[in-house]
Amino acid sequence: MAESEDLSSNSSNSSSREDMHFFEGVEKLLEIWFKPNPAHKNADLRKIPRPMWEAMLKTVRCEIISFTRNDQIDAYVLSESSMFVSKRRWILKTCGSTTPLQCFKPLMRMANEIAGYAAIDDLFYSRKNYKRPELQVSPHRGFDEEVAFLDQFFDDGRAYSLGAINRDCWHLYTLSHEQQFDELIAPSMQPDPDQTIEILMTELDPSVMDIFTKHVCSSAKEATQKSGIDRLLPGMVIDDYLFDPCGYSMNGIAKNGCYMTIHITPEREFSYVSFESNVASSDYGELIKRVIRTFQPNKFIVTVFANKTSIAANANREIENLGNIDLWKRRDIQYSRFASYDLTYAQYCKYPS
């Protein structure tokens, strides 16, 4: 009996140590576009001062560790991922056990009182399925709970899950708009081109992940150059950070308002890398190849959002033709058409696995 109790105790201690060491690299991504306000021609989210952002981020359970900006966009590297602020678009991407939806009320208050916006034009909340969902806290303990939280604020919210729900999948909450008929909309009323690509990678090559540890690289700049991150989208001004003893985050911004952001959890047991950018391209295939050749994941998910005026509007056809990329084989592909955007989802893994 004593031996059994010792085994149970050892198992419990091992589980406890694993929980303490584990880090959820999968991010929760919240993107909000505010509706232009005729009463405030100079409305701008960048008017919100940094101390107010810092106070808001405390409710999310993260903090600002670095900052860069240009005429189009303010980019913050956070202790858990990134935040981007432009004139009427706001993006928050956080990992670990953060609670980004908790910032919704203070964000709306600041947008109204400081920035000059009274209403939301569009909203996207998305994430890959967690590796350890039981370690999350409310309102992020499950997608159903996240949907219920957002439904408190929106009558027209819609929730979707793409991919195999018993394997890798991706969840999305967005707003349902009345169907628009492009041929009836005057050119002056057409929306500005907009697109976002995400590449979410798991089970990565340990030799690549070692670059993002302090025992291999002494600085973020060294890790950025040694890994080839600085060559993924040339021309970006890079703000990078190497955590101690391991982990890496970066934001890149360009003068035209384009951004990219990469976040890396390098531990072998739960390695994870995310890449995201709003760069416009008619050939995302080449960008996808550069990213996965850089990080060498065993599995990855690609999502592409593009509106009707974007040059990426045909991304679904392009990715449909990418059945194989080097040693990676596409295992799943789905398309969704919304009123303003088309969405492409694809999942790949190294074959023959």
mmCIF file of C-alpha atoms in Angstrom:
data_model
loop_
_atom_site.group_PDB
_atom_site.id
_atom_site.type_symbol
_atom_site.label_atom_id
_atom_site.label_comp_id
_atom_site.label_asym_id
_atom_site.label_seq_id
_atom_site.Cartn_x
_atom_site.Cartn_y
_atom_site.Cartn_z
ATOM 1 C CA MET A 1 0.000 0.000 0.000
ATOM 2 C CA ALA A 2 2.828 2.381 0.846
ATOM 3 C CA GLU A 3 4.450 1.678 -2.543
ATOM 4 C CA SER A 4 1.179 2.445 -4.270
ATOM 5 C CA GLU A 5 0.874 5.718 -2.404
ATOM 6 C CA ASP A 6 4.453 6.651 -3.343
ATOM 7 C CA LEU A 7 3.768 5.921 -7.012
ATOM 8 C CA SER A 8 0.620 7.999 -6.874
ATOM 9 C CA SER A 9 2.522 10.811 -5.195
ATOM 10 C CA ASN A 10 5.333 10.633 -7.757
ATOM 11 C CA SER A 11 2.795 10.688 -10.598
ATOM 12 C CA SER A 12 1.036 13.677 -9.059
ATOM 13 C CA ASN A 13 4.326 15.528 -8.564
ATOM 14 C CA SER A 14 5.343 14.781 -12.157
ATOM 15 C CA SER A 15 2.014 16.092 -13.424
ATOM 16 C CA SER A 16 2.370 19.190 -11.253
ATOM 17 C CA ARG A 17 5.880 19.858 -12.586
ATOM 18 C CA GLU A 18 4.608 19.445 -16.149
ATOM 19 C CA ASP A 19 1.797 21.952 -15.520
ATOM 20 C CA MET A 20 4.283 24.447 -14.058
ATOM 21 C CA HIS A 21 6.615 24.099 -17.035
ATOM 22 C CA PHE A 22 3.982 23.990 -19.786
ATOM 23 C CA PHE A 23 3.274 27.118 -21.811
ATOM 24 C CA GLU A 24 0.378 27.458 -24.254
ATOM 25 C CA GLY A 25 1.847 28.956 -27.398
ATOM 26 C CA VAL A 26 -1.500 29.011 -29.212
ATOM 27 C CA GLU A 27 -2.706 32.614 -29.434
ATOM 28 C CA LYS A 28 -6.104 34.201 -29.177
ATOM 29 C CA LEU A 29 -6.401 36.804 -31.950
ATOM 30 C CA LEU A 30 -8.852 39.694 -31.687
ATOM 31 C CA GLU A 31 -9.120 42.198 -34.548
ATOM 32 C CA ILE A 32 -11.599 45.069 -34.470
ATOM 33 C CA TRP A 33 -12.353 47.676 -37.130
ATOM 34 C CA PHE A 34 -14.180 50.782 -35.941
ATOM 35 C CA LYS A 35 -16.779 52.492 -38.093
ATOM 36 C CA PRO A 36 -15.811 55.924 -39.488
ATOM 37 C CA ASN A 37 -17.532 58.610 -37.472
ATOM 38 C CA PRO A 38 -18.829 61.592 -39.521
ATOM 39 C CA ALA A 39 -19.026 63.643 -36.330
ATOM 40 C CA HIS A 40 -15.297 63.108 -35.653
ATOM 41 C CA LYS A 41 -13.337 63.478 -38.890
ATOM 42 C CA ASN A 42 -10.057 63.121 -36.993
ATOM 43 C CA ALA A 43 -11.014 59.967 -35.096
ATOM 44 C CA ASP A 44 -7.894 57.859 -34.525
ATOM 45 C CA LEU A 45 -7.161 54.977 -32.145
ATOM 46 C CA ARG A 46 -3.545 56.142 -31.921
ATOM 47 C CA LYS A 47 -4.739 59.088 -29.824
ATOM 48 C CA ILE A 48 -5.156 56.686 -26.907
ATOM 49 C CA PRO A 49 -2.095 57.268 -24.670
ATOM 50 C CA ARG A 50 0.234 54.458 -23.661
ATOM 51 C CA PRO A 51 -0.672 54.520 -19.937
ATOM 52 C CA MET A 52 -4.292 53.722 -20.886
ATOM 53 C CA TRP A 53 -3.157 50.811 -23.066
ATOM 54 C CA GLU A 54 -1.013 49.570 -20.175
ATOM 55 C CA ALA A 55 -3.968 49.696 -17.785
ATOM 56 C CA MET A 56 -6.177 47.863 -20.285
ATOM 57 C CA LEU A 57 -3.565 45.153 -20.841
ATOM 58 C CA LYS A 58 -3.490 44.425 -17.119
ATOM 59 C CA THR A 59 -6.997 43.018 -17.517
ATOM 60 C CA VAL A 60 -5.591 40.746 -20.232
ATOM 61 C CA ARG A 61 -2.750 39.593 -17.925
ATOM 62 C CA CYS A 62 0.129 40.895 -20.046
ATOM 63 C CA GLU A 63 2.272 44.008 -20.428
ATOM 64 C CA ILE A 64 4.175 46.065 -22.995
ATOM 65 C CA ILE A 65 7.876 45.268 -23.354
ATOM 66 C CA SER A 66 8.789 47.093 -26.594
ATOM 67 C CA PHE A 67 7.311 49.606 -29.031
ATOM 68 C CA THR A 68 7.852 50.896 -32.557
ATOM 69 C CA ARG A 69 5.779 53.047 -34.887
ATOM 70 C CA ASN A 70 5.531 54.772 -38.259
ATOM 71 C CA ASP A 71 2.964 57.058 -39.895
ATOM 72 C CA GLN A 72 0.505 54.193 -40.413
ATOM 73 C CA ILE A 73 0.739 51.876 -37.422
ATOM 74 C CA ASP A 74 1.835 51.579 -33.785
ATOM 75 C CA ALA A 75 3.288 48.150 -32.938
ATOM 76 C CA TYR A 76 3.717 46.810 -29.415
ATOM 77 C CA VAL A 77 5.637 43.681 -28.457
ATOM 78 C CA LEU A 78 3.943 42.261 -25.355
ATOM 79 C CA SER A 79 5.042 39.861 -22.655
ATOM 80 C CA GLU A 80 2.580 37.492 -24.358
ATOM 81 C CA SER A 81 2.647 38.315 -28.106
ATOM 82 C CA SER A 82 1.631 41.618 -29.784
ATOM 83 C CA MET A 83 -0.729 44.556 -30.224
ATOM 84 C CA PHE A 84 -1.130 46.724 -33.349
ATOM 85 C CA VAL A 85 -2.942 50.053 -33.437
ATOM 86 C CA SER A 86 -3.740 51.983 -36.603
ATOM 87 C CA LYS A 87 -6.287 54.710 -37.332
ATOM 88 C CA ARG A 88 -9.416 52.553 -37.029
ATOM 89 C CA ARG A 89 -8.083 48.979 -36.775
ATOM 90 C CA TRP A 90 -6.934 47.405 -33.520
ATOM 91 C CA ILE A 91 -5.307 43.969 -33.205
ATOM 92 C CA LEU A 92 -4.476 42.073 -30.030
ATOM 93 C CA LYS A 93 -2.766 38.682 -30.176
ATOM 94 C CA THR A 94 -1.973 36.961 -26.890
ATOM 95 C CA CYS A 95 -0.800 33.500 -25.849
ATOM 96 C CA GLY A 96 -0.467 31.584 -22.574
ATOM 97 C CA SER A 97 -3.424 31.888 -20.200
ATOM 98 C CA THR A 98 -4.189 35.502 -21.100
ATOM 99 C CA THR A 99 -7.759 36.815 -21.231
ATOM 100 C CA PRO A 100 -8.013 39.217 -24.207
ATOM 101 C CA LEU A 101 -11.818 39.272 -24.275
ATOM 102 C CA GLN A 102 -11.787 40.849 -20.826
ATOM 103 C CA CYS A 103 -10.450 44.063 -22.375
ATOM 104 C CA PHE A 104 -13.504 44.510 -24.590
ATOM 105 C CA LYS A 105 -15.375 46.970 -22.350
ATOM 106 C CA PRO A 106 -12.386 49.225 -21.533
ATOM 107 C CA LEU A 107 -11.381 49.213 -25.210
ATOM 108 C CA MET A 108 -14.842 50.373 -26.283
ATOM 109 C CA ARG A 109 -14.821 53.089 -23.647
ATOM 110 C CA MET A 110 -11.404 54.397 -24.759
ATOM 111 C CA ALA A 111 -12.367 54.217 -28.432
ATOM 112 C CA ASN A 112 -15.434 56.334 -27.720
ATOM 113 C CA GLU A 113 -14.053 58.824 -25.207
ATOM 114 C CA ILE A 114 -10.504 59.304 -26.528
ATOM 115 C CA ALA A 115 -10.303 58.110 -30.144
ATOM 116 C CA GLY A 116 -13.683 59.378 -31.367
ATOM 117 C CA TYR A 117 -15.340 56.126 -32.477
ATOM 118 C CA ALA A 118 -18.878 55.213 -31.470
ATOM 119 C CA ALA A 119 -19.426 51.860 -33.210
ATOM 120 C CA ILE A 120 -17.714 48.708 -34.438
ATOM 121 C CA ASP A 121 -17.597 48.123 -38.190
ATOM 122 C CA ASP A 122 -16.189 44.587 -38.119
ATOM 123 C CA LEU A 123 -14.775 42.075 -35.643
ATOM 124 C CA PHE A 124 -12.777 38.860 -35.931
ATOM 125 C CA TYR A 125 -11.880 36.634 -33.000
ATOM 126 C CA SER A 126 -9.989 33.470 -33.867
ATOM 127 C CA ARG A 127 -7.627 30.833 -32.525
ATOM 128 C CA LYS A 128 -6.326 27.353 -33.135
ATOM 129 C CA ASN A 129 -7.472 24.642 -30.717
ATOM 130 C CA TYR A 130 -5.435 24.660 -27.493
ATOM 131 C CA LYS A 131 -2.931 21.961 -26.617
ATOM 132 C CA ARG A 132 -3.941 22.104 -22.917
ATOM 133 C CA PRO A 133 -7.414 23.725 -22.761
ATOM 134 C CA GLU A 134 -7.872 22.748 -19.112
ATOM 135 C CA LEU A 135 -5.229 25.316 -18.125
ATOM 136 C CA GLN A 136 -7.149 28.300 -19.547
ATOM 137 C CA VAL A 137 -9.238 30.650 -17.422
ATOM 138 C CA SER A 138 -12.645 32.264 -17.977
ATOM 139 C CA PRO A 139 -13.865 33.372 -20.455
ATOM 140 C CA HIS A 140 -11.418 31.280 -22.498
ATOM 141 C CA ARG A 141 -11.950 27.773 -21.114
ATOM 142 C CA GLY A 142 -13.630 26.680 -24.357
ATOM 143 C CA PHE A 143 -14.867 28.125 -27.628
ATOM 144 C CA ASP A 144 -18.480 27.835 -26.454
ATOM 145 C CA GLU A 145 -17.660 30.080 -23.504
ATOM 146 C CA GLU A 146 -15.870 32.602 -25.731
ATOM 147 C CA VAL A 147 -18.853 32.692 -28.102
ATOM 148 C CA ALA A 148 -21.287 33.193 -25.224
ATOM 149 C CA PHE A 149 -19.156 36.068 -23.929
ATOM 150 C CA LEU A 150 -19.116 37.843 -27.313
ATOM 151 C CA ASP A 151 -22.808 37.204 -27.892
ATOM 152 C CA GLN A 152 -23.486 39.494 -24.922
ATOM 153 C CA PHE A 153 -22.348 42.406 -27.095
ATOM 154 C CA PHE A 154 -23.476 41.435 -30.586
ATOM 155 C CA ASP A 155 -26.844 40.397 -31.978
ATOM 156 C CA ASP A 156 -25.292 39.484 -35.315
ATOM 157 C CA GLY A 157 -22.304 37.398 -34.153
ATOM 158 C CA ARG A 158 -21.614 34.062 -35.857
ATOM 159 C CA ALA A 159 -19.267 31.272 -34.730
ATOM 160 C CA TYR A 160 -17.489 28.772 -36.983
ATOM 161 C CA SER A 161 -14.990 25.922 -36.619
ATOM 162 C CA LEU A 162 -12.874 24.829 -39.570
ATOM 163 C CA GLY A 163 -10.803 21.678 -39.820
ATOM 164 C CA ALA A 164 -11.196 18.351 -38.056
ATOM 165 C CA ILE A 165 -12.467 19.035 -34.543
ATOM 166 C CA ASN A 166 -10.915 15.762 -33.298
ATOM 167 C CA ARG A 167 -7.503 16.888 -34.618
ATOM 168 C CA ASP A 168 -6.133 20.300 -35.558
ATOM 169 C CA CYS A 169 -8.855 22.894 -36.071
ATOM 170 C CA TRP A 170 -9.394 26.636 -36.048
ATOM 171 C CA HIS A 171 -12.220 28.640 -34.474
ATOM 172 C CA LEU A 172 -13.653 31.945 -35.686
ATOM 173 C CA TYR A 173 -16.199 34.413 -34.353
ATOM 174 C CA THR A 174 -17.195 37.275 -36.652
ATOM 175 C CA LEU A 175 -20.124 39.526 -37.436
ATOM 176 C CA SER A 176 -22.792 38.751 -40.003
ATOM 177 C CA HIS A 177 -23.410 41.643 -42.373
ATOM 178 C CA GLU A 178 -26.110 42.010 -44.962
ATOM 179 C CA GLN A 179 -25.033 40.542 -48.276
ATOM 180 C CA GLN A 180 -23.427 43.124 -50.514
ATOM 181 C CA PHE A 181 -23.715 43.013 -54.301
ATOM 182 C CA ASP A 182 -20.414 44.292 -55.633
ATOM 183 C CA GLU A 183 -21.782 45.249 -59.021
ATOM 184 C CA LEU A 184 -24.273 47.612 -57.344
ATOM 185 C CA ILE A 185 -21.667 49.414 -55.239
ATOM 186 C CA ALA A 186 -20.144 52.554 -56.716
ATOM 187 C CA PRO A 187 -16.323 52.393 -57.030
ATOM 188 C CA SER A 188 -15.990 55.231 -54.502
ATOM 189 C CA MET A 189 -17.863 53.096 -51.956
ATOM 190 C CA GLN A 190 -15.758 49.952 -52.445
ATOM 191 C CA PRO A 191 -13.808 48.995 -49.300
ATOM 192 C CA ASP A 192 -10.048 49.446 -49.158
ATOM 193 C CA PRO A 193 -8.142 46.243 -49.977
ATOM 194 C CA ASP A 194 -7.585 44.140 -46.870
ATOM 195 C CA GLN A 195 -6.078 40.720 -46.269
ATOM 196 C CA THR A 196 -4.465 38.667 -43.505
ATOM 197 C CA ILE A 197 -2.442 35.463 -43.687
ATOM 198 C CA GLU A 198 -1.667 33.314 -40.663
ATOM 199 C CA ILE A 199 0.594 30.258 -40.562
ATOM 200 C CA LEU A 200 0.322 28.313 -37.289
ATOM 201 C CA MET A 201 3.038 25.699 -36.828
ATOM 202 C CA THR A 202 3.473 22.829 -34.340
ATOM 203 C CA GLU A 203 5.978 20.022 -33.655
ATOM 204 C CA LEU A 204 8.931 22.019 -34.936
ATOM 205 C CA ASP A 205 12.502 20.971 -35.691
ATOM 206 C CA PRO A 206 14.426 21.087 -32.361
ATOM 207 C CA SER A 207 17.608 22.314 -34.068
ATOM 208 C CA VAL A 208 15.691 25.345 -35.392
ATOM 209 C CA MET A 209 13.980 25.940 -32.056
ATOM 210 C CA ASP A 210 17.341 25.964 -30.259
ATOM 211 C CA ILE A 211 18.105 29.256 -32.021
ATOM 212 C CA PHE A 212 15.445 30.888 -29.844
ATOM 213 C CA THR A 213 17.157 30.056 -26.564
ATOM 214 C CA LYS A 214 19.689 32.125 -24.643
ATOM 215 C CA HIS A 215 22.251 29.296 -24.639
ATOM 216 C CA VAL A 216 22.507 29.508 -28.457
ATOM 217 C CA CYS A 217 21.828 33.191 -29.164
ATOM 218 C CA SER A 218 22.715 36.028 -26.826
ATOM 219 C CA SER A 219 20.372 38.580 -28.401
ATOM 220 C CA ALA A 220 17.131 38.860 -30.327
ATOM 221 C CA LYS A 221 18.977 40.371 -33.302
ATOM 222 C CA GLU A 222 21.248 37.337 -33.469
ATOM 223 C CA ALA A 223 18.264 34.967 -33.386
ATOM 224 C CA THR A 224 16.461 36.999 -36.053
ATOM 225 C CA GLN A 225 19.417 36.869 -38.419
ATOM 226 C CA LYS A 226 20.525 33.311 -37.693
ATOM 227 C CA SER A 227 17.029 31.935 -38.274
ATOM 228 C CA GLY A 228 16.402 33.955 -41.435
ATOM 229 C CA ILE A 229 13.367 35.785 -40.055
ATOM 230 C CA ASP A 230 14.770 39.068 -41.388
ATOM 231 C CA ARG A 231 14.584 37.637 -44.924
ATOM 232 C CA LEU A 232 10.949 36.492 -44.839
ATOM 233 C CA LEU A 233 9.522 39.905 -45.790
ATOM 234 C CA PRO A 234 12.418 42.229 -46.652
ATOM 235 C CA GLY A 235 11.881 45.917 -45.983
ATOM 236 C CA MET A 236 10.190 45.533 -42.613
ATOM 237 C CA VAL A 237 11.498 47.537 -39.645
ATOM 238 C CA ILE A 238 11.933 44.795 -37.041
ATOM 239 C CA ASP A 239 11.371 45.072 -33.299
ATOM 240 C CA ASP A 240 12.377 41.744 -31.732
ATOM 241 C CA TYR A 241 12.741 40.273 -28.256
ATOM 242 C CA LEU A 242 14.454 37.097 -26.982
ATOM 243 C CA PHE A 243 13.103 35.897 -23.663
ATOM 244 C CA ASP A 244 15.209 34.353 -20.881
ATOM 245 C CA PRO A 245 15.844 31.419 -20.931
ATOM 246 C CA CYS A 246 13.900 30.857 -24.167
ATOM 247 C CA GLY A 247 11.097 32.194 -26.357
ATOM 248 C CA TYR A 248 10.952 34.868 -29.018
ATOM 249 C CA SER A 249 8.615 37.584 -30.295
ATOM 250 C CA MET A 250 8.909 40.092 -33.101
ATOM 251 C CA ASN A 251 6.920 42.751 -34.897
ATOM 252 C CA GLY A 252 7.815 44.111 -38.308
ATOM 253 C CA ILE A 253 6.200 47.197 -39.840
ATOM 254 C CA ALA A 254 6.473 48.888 -43.223
ATOM 255 C CA LYS A 255 5.709 52.451 -44.315
ATOM 256 C CA ASN A 256 2.646 51.328 -46.286
ATOM 257 C CA GLY A 257 0.931 50.063 -43.116
ATOM 258 C CA CYS A 258 1.829 46.406 -43.609
ATOM 259 C CA TYR A 259 2.963 44.413 -40.593
ATOM 260 C CA MET A 260 4.208 40.959 -39.733
ATOM 261 C CA THR A 261 4.487 39.300 -36.371
ATOM 262 C CA ILE A 262 6.112 36.041 -35.263
ATOM 263 C CA HIS A 263 5.924 34.336 -31.877
ATOM 264 C CA ILE A 264 7.885 31.263 -30.870
ATOM 265 C CA THR A 265 7.508 28.788 -28.018
ATOM 266 C CA PRO A 266 10.600 26.607 -28.585
ATOM 267 C CA GLU A 267 10.302 23.882 -25.914
ATOM 268 C CA ARG A 268 10.360 20.476 -27.595
ATOM 269 C CA GLU A 269 7.344 19.054 -25.733
ATOM 270 C CA PHE A 270 5.002 21.844 -26.877
ATOM 271 C CA SER A 271 6.836 23.791 -29.582
ATOM 272 C CA TYR A 272 4.738 26.324 -31.455
ATOM 273 C CA VAL A 273 5.385 29.130 -33.959
ATOM 274 C CA SER A 274 2.910 31.615 -35.397
ATOM 275 C CA PHE A 275 3.413 33.900 -38.378
ATOM 276 C CA GLU A 276 0.922 36.609 -39.313
ATOM 277 C CA SER A 277 0.932 39.446 -41.837
ATOM 278 C CA ASN A 278 -1.416 41.705 -43.756
ATOM 279 C CA VAL A 279 0.994 41.954 -46.697
ATOM 280 C CA ALA A 280 -0.882 41.820 -49.995
ATOM 281 C CA SER A 281 0.155 39.142 -52.465
ATOM 282 C CA SER A 282 -1.235 37.355 -55.486
ATOM 283 C CA ASP A 283 1.113 34.453 -54.706
ATOM 284 C CA TYR A 284 1.002 33.478 -51.038
ATOM 285 C CA GLY A 285 2.432 30.112 -52.019
ATOM 286 C CA GLU A 286 5.958 31.531 -52.125
ATOM 287 C CA LEU A 287 5.554 33.202 -48.741
ATOM 288 C CA ILE A 288 4.194 29.986 -47.197
ATOM 289 C CA LYS A 289 7.197 28.072 -48.556
ATOM 290 C CA ARG A 290 9.668 30.585 -47.108
ATOM 291 C CA VAL A 291 8.028 30.444 -43.688
ATOM 292 C CA ILE A 292 7.800 26.662 -43.331
ATOM 293 C CA ARG A 293 11.285 26.126 -44.755
ATOM 294 C CA THR A 294 12.552 28.544 -42.117
ATOM 295 C CA PHE A 295 10.920 26.807 -39.133
ATOM 296 C CA GLN A 296 10.516 23.192 -40.327
ATOM 297 C CA PRO A 297 7.244 22.248 -38.575
ATOM 298 C CA ASN A 298 5.806 18.750 -38.678
ATOM 299 C CA LYS A 299 2.300 20.248 -39.002
ATOM 300 C CA PHE A 300 0.910 23.654 -39.853
ATOM 301 C CA ILE A 301 -2.363 25.470 -40.520
ATOM 302 C CA VAL A 302 -2.759 28.297 -43.048
ATOM 303 C CA THR A 303 -5.639 30.764 -42.999
ATOM 304 C CA VAL A 304 -6.098 33.590 -45.494
ATOM 305 C CA PHE A 305 -8.727 36.319 -45.179
ATOM 306 C CA ALA A 306 -9.142 38.607 -48.196
ATOM 307 C CA ASN A 307 -11.843 41.036 -49.201
ATOM 308 C CA LYS A 308 -13.137 41.513 -52.728
ATOM 309 C CA THR A 309 -10.815 44.408 -53.591
ATOM 310 C CA SER A 310 -7.628 42.657 -52.417
ATOM 311 C CA ILE A 311 -5.158 41.174 -54.906
ATOM 312 C CA ALA A 312 -5.282 38.122 -52.610
ATOM 313 C CA ALA A 313 -8.967 37.570 -53.432
ATOM 314 C CA ASN A 314 -8.126 34.365 -55.326
ATOM 315 C CA ALA A 315 -6.036 32.831 -52.523
ATOM 316 C CA ASN A 316 -8.435 29.876 -52.337
ATOM 317 C CA ARG A 317 -7.602 28.780 -55.876
ATOM 318 C CA GLU A 318 -3.902 29.252 -55.275
ATOM 319 C CA ILE A 319 -3.848 27.154 -52.089
ATOM 320 C CA GLU A 320 -6.027 24.532 -53.740
ATOM 321 C CA ASN A 321 -3.168 24.024 -56.184
ATOM 322 C CA LEU A 322 -0.678 23.640 -53.312
ATOM 323 C CA GLY A 323 -1.419 19.981 -52.606
ATOM 324 C CA ASN A 324 2.212 19.328 -51.705
ATOM 325 C CA ILE A 325 4.916 21.703 -50.507
ATOM 326 C CA ASP A 326 8.283 19.927 -50.342
ATOM 327 C CA LEU A 327 7.730 17.174 -47.739
ATOM 328 C CA TRP A 328 4.415 18.619 -46.523
ATOM 329 C CA LYS A 329 1.135 17.247 -47.812
ATOM 330 C CA ARG A 330 -2.195 19.022 -47.539
ATOM 331 C CA ARG A 331 -4.620 17.017 -45.386
ATOM 332 C CA ASP A 332 -7.563 19.412 -45.239
ATOM 333 C CA ILE A 333 -8.860 22.463 -47.076
ATOM 334 C CA GLN A 334 -12.049 24.493 -46.639
ATOM 335 C CA TYR A 335 -13.450 27.747 -48.005
ATOM 336 C CA SER A 336 -15.951 30.135 -46.478
ATOM 337 C CA ARG A 337 -17.538 33.118 -48.185
ATOM 338 C CA PHE A 338 -18.732 36.005 -46.057
ATOM 339 C CA ALA A 339 -20.392 39.242 -47.145
ATOM 340 C CA SER A 340 -17.150 41.201 -47.167
ATOM 341 C CA TYR A 341 -14.401 38.574 -46.996
ATOM 342 C CA ASP A 342 -13.441 35.162 -48.329
ATOM 343 C CA LEU A 343 -11.652 32.776 -45.989
ATOM 344 C CA THR A 344 -9.389 29.878 -46.928
ATOM 345 C CA TYR A 345 -8.297 27.265 -44.380
ATOM 346 C CA ALA A 346 -5.763 24.510 -45.070
ATOM 347 C CA GLN A 347 -3.881 22.040 -42.890
ATOM 348 C CA TYR A 348 -0.634 20.323 -43.851
ATOM 349 C CA CYS A 349 1.659 17.737 -42.294
ATOM 350 C CA LYS A 350 4.816 15.967 -43.298
ATOM 351 C CA TYR A 351 4.046 12.713 -45.030
ATOM 352 C CA PRO A 352 3.859 9.793 -44.581
ATOM 353 C CA SER A 353 2.570 10.771 -41.086
#
